[in-house]
Coordinates of C-alpha atoms in Angstrom, one line a residue:
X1 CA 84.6 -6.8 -63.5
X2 CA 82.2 -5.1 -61.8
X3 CA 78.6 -5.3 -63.3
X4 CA 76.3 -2.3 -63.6
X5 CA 73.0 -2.9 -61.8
X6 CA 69.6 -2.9 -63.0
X7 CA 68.3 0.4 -62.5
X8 CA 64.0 -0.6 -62.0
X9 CA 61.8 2.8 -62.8
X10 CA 58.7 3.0 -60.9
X11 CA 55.5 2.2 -63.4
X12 CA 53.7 5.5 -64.9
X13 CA 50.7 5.9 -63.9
X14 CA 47.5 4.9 -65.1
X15 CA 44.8 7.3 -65.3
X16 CA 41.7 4.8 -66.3
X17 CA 38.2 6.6 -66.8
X18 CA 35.5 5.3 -64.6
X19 CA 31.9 4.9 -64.4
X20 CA 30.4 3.3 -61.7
X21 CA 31.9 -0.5 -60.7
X22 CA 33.1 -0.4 -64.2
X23 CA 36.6 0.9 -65.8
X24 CA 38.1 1.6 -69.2
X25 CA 41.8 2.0 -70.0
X26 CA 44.3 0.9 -72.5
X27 CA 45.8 -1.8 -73.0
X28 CA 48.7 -3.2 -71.2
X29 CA 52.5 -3.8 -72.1
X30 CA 52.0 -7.4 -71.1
X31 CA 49.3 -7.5 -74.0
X32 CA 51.9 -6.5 -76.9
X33 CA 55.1 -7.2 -75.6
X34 CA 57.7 -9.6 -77.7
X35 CA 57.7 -12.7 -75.1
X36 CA 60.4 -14.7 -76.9
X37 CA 63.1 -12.6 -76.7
X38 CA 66.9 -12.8 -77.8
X39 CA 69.6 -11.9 -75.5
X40 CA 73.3 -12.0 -75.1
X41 CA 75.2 -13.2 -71.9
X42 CA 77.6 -10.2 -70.6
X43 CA 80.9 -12.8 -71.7
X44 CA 79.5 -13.4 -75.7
X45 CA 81.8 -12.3 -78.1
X46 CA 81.1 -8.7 -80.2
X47 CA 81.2 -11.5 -83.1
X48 CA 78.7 -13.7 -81.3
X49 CA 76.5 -10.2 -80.4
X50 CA 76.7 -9.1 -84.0
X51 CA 75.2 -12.7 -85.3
X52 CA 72.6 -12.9 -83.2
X53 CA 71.4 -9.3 -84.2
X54 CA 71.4 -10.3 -87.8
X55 CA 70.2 -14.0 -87.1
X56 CA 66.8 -12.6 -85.1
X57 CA 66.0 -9.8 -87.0
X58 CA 66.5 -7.4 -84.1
X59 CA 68.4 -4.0 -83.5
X60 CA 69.1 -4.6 -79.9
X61 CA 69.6 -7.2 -77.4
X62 CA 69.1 -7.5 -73.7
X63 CA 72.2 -8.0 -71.9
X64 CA 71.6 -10.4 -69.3
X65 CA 73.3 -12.3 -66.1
X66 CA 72.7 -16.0 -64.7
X67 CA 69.7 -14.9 -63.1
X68 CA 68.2 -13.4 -66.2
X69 CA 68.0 -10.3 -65.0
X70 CA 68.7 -7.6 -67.7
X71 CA 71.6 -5.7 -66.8
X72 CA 72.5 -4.0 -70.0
X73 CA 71.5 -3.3 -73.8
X74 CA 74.1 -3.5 -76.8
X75 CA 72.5 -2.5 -80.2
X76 CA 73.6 -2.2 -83.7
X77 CA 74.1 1.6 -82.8
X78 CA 76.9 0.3 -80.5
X79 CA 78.7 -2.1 -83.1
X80 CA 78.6 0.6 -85.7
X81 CA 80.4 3.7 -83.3
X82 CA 82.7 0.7 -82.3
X83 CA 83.3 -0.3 -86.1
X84 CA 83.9 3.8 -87.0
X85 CA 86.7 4.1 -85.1
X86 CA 88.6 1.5 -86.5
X87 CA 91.4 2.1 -89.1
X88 CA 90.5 1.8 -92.7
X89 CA 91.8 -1.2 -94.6
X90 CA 93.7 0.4 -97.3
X91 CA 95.2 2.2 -93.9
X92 CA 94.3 5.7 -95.0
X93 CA 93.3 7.7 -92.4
X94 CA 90.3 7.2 -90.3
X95 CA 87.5 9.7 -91.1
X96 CA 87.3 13.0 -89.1
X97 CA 85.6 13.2 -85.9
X98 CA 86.8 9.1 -85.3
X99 CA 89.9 10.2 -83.4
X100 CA 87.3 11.3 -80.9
X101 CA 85.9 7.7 -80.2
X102 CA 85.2 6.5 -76.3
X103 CA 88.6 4.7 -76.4
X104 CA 86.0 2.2 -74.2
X105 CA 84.0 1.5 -77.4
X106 CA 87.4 0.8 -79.4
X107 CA 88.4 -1.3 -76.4
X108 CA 85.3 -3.6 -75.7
X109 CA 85.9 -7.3 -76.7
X110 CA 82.7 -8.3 -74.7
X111 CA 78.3 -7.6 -74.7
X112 CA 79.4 -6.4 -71.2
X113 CA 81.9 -3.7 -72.8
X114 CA 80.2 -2.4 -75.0
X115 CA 76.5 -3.1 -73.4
X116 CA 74.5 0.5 -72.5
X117 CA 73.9 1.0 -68.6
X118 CA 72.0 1.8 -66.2
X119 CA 68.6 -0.4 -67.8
X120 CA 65.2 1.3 -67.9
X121 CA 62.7 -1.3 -67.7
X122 CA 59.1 -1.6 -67.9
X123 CA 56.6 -4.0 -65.6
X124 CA 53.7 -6.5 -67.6
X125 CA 51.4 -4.3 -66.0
X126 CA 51.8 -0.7 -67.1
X127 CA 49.5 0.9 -70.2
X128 CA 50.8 1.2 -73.1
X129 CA 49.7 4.9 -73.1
X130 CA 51.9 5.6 -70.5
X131 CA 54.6 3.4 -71.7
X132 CA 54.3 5.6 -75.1
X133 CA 55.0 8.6 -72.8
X134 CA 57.8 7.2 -70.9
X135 CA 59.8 5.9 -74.2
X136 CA 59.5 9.3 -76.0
X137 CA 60.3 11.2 -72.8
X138 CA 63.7 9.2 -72.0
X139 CA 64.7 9.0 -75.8
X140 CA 65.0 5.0 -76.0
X141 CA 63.4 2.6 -78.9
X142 CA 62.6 -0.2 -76.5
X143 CA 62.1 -1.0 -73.2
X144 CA 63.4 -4.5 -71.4
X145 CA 60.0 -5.8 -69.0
X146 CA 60.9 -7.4 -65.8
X147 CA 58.7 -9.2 -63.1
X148 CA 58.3 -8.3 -59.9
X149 CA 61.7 -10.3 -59.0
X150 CA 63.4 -9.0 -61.9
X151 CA 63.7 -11.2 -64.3
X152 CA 63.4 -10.9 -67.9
X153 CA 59.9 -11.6 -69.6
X154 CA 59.8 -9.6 -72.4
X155 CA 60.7 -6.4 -74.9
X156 CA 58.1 -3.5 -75.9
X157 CA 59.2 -1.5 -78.6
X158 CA 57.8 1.5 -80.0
X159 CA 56.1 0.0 -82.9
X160 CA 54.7 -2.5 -80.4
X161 CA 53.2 0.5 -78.6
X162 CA 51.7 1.5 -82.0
X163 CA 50.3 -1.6 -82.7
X164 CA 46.5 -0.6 -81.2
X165 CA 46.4 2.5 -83.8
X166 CA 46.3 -0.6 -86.8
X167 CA 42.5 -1.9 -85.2
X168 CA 39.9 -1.5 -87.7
X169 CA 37.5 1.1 -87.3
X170 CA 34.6 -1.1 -87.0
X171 CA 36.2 -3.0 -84.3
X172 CA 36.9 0.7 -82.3
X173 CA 33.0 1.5 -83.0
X174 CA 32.0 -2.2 -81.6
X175 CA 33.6 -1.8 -78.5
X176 CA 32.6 1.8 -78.2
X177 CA 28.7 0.7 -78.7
X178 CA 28.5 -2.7 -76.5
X179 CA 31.3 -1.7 -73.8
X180 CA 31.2 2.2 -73.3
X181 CA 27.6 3.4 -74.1
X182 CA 26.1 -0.5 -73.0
X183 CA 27.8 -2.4 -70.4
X184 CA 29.4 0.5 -68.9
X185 CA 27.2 3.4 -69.0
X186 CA 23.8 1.7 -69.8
X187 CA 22.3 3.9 -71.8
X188 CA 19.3 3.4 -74.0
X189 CA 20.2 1.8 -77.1
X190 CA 19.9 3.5 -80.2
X191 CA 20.4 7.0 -78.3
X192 CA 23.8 8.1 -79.2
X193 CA 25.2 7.4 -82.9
X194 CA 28.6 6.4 -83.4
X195 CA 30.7 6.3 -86.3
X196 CA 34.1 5.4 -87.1
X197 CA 36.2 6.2 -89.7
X198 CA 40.1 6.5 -89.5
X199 CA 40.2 6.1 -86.1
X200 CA 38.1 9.4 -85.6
X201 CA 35.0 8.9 -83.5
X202 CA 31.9 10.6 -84.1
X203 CA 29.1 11.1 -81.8
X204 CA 25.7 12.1 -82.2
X205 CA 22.4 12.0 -80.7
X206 CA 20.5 13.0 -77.8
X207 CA 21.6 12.2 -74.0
X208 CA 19.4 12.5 -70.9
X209 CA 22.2 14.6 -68.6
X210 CA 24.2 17.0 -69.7
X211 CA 26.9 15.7 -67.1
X212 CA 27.1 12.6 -69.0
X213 CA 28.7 14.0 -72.2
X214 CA 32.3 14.7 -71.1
X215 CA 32.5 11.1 -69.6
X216 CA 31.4 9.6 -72.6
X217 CA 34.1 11.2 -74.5
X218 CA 36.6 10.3 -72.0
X219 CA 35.5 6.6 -72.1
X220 CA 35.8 6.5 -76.0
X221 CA 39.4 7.9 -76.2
X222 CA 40.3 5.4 -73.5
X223 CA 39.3 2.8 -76.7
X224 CA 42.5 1.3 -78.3
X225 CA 43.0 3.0 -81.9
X226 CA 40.8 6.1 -81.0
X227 CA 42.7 9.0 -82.2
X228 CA 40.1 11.6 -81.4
X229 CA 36.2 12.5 -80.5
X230 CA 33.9 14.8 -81.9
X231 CA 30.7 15.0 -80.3
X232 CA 27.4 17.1 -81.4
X233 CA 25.3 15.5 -78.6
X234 CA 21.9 17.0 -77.3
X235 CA 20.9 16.6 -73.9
X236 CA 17.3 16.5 -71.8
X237 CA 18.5 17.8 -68.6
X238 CA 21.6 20.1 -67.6
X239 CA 22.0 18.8 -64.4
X240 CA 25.0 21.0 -63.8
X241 CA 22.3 23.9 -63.0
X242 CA 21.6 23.7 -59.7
X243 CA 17.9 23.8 -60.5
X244 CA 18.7 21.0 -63.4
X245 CA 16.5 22.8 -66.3
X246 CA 15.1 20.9 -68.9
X247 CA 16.3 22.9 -71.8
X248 CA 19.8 23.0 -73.0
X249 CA 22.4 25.3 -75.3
X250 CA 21.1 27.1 -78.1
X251 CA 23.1 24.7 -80.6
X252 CA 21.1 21.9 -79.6
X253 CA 17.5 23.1 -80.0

């Protein structure tokens, strides 16, 4: 039998915010992956496939060959078109619509029968931003993560993914204070107020450039469990005049 190969995506890209030497971005997939993860050899049973489902909690596993490379996915969604299409036990007739089963689902004895192919896969190092993206625009749950020789190293799910949103809003305003408007843009502390609540950001205050209020929103979106920014920051100098006047818009008298 000839084996499907693993078909490697190239990583999204990351579009980090920076400020000087210094840059903000997500987290990465390496950061809330699942590293211990169950898998099924290409010759296990449908039997052995449908135990290990139910013994590790999971709706999918990683098919994988000797090398550990992932070179397939078989899921409960699999088992259960497989288990339509067979005959009922009082032998009434099957359902309609079952006659129309993949007679290759009704045939598969094996992970590697039944197993989904070609494999998107994800790499440690992508955001999960971006990971978010490339899940919801391919229409899978989970995403196999390989190294750079292929092996398997880990699953990211969706709710993985989601995991940043459940940081507590103190936390978001923390890192927002000490890393965004501190280490990274060194402003003068006590300038720009910031409150959290729900994951909403709000910003207030007064800001010597003009030019430095769209960056600082950018860096605090670019904060895990952000959901959005609203500013009503003042500034000293529009230095996006060319002759940088002092005064600025009318709603910031």
């Amino acid at each position: 039998m000839v084996r499907p190969r693993c078909c490697h995506r190239r990583p999204p890209r990351q579009t980090p915010a920076r400020k000087g030497n210094r840059t903000m971005m997500h987290r990465t997939v390496a950061e809330v992956m699942t590293r211990d993860v169950a898998t099924a050899s290409p010759e296990a049973s449908l039997k052995t496939v449908a135990w290990s489902l139910a013994y590790n909690d999971v709706s999918a596993l990683p098919v994988v060959d000797a090398h550990h490379h992932p070179i397939g996915i078989v899921s409960e969604a699999d088992l259960l078109r497989r288990q339509a299409g067979l005959p009922e036990a009082e032998g009434r007739d099957q359902l309609r619509g079952t006659a129309a089963v993949d007679h290759r689902t009704m045939d598969a004895r094996t992970a590697a029968d039944l197993m989904s192919t070609p494999v998107l896969t994800a790499r440690p190092s992508w955001g999960i931003v971006e990971t978010a993206r490339f899940l919801n625009e391919r229409g899978v749950k989970r995403l196999p993560v390989i190294d750079d020789t292929g092996t398997l190293v880990g699953i990211v799910s969706r709710s993985d993914l989601l995991r940043p949103m459940l940081r507590r809003d103190d936390a978001i305003r923390e890192e927002i204070v000490d890393e965004v408007l501190g280490r990274t843009l060194r402003l003068t502390p006590g300038g720009v107020t910031v409150t959290v609540q729900e994951g909403v950001v709000t910003l207030s205050g007064v800001v010597e450039e003009r030019s430095t209020i769209p960056i600082i929103e950018l860096l605090c979106l670019s904060v895990d469990g952000v959901v959005s920014v609203d500013q009503s920051l003042a500034y000293a100098v529009d230095d996006l005049q060319p002759d940088h006047e002092s005064a600025h818009d009318a709603d910031h008298p």
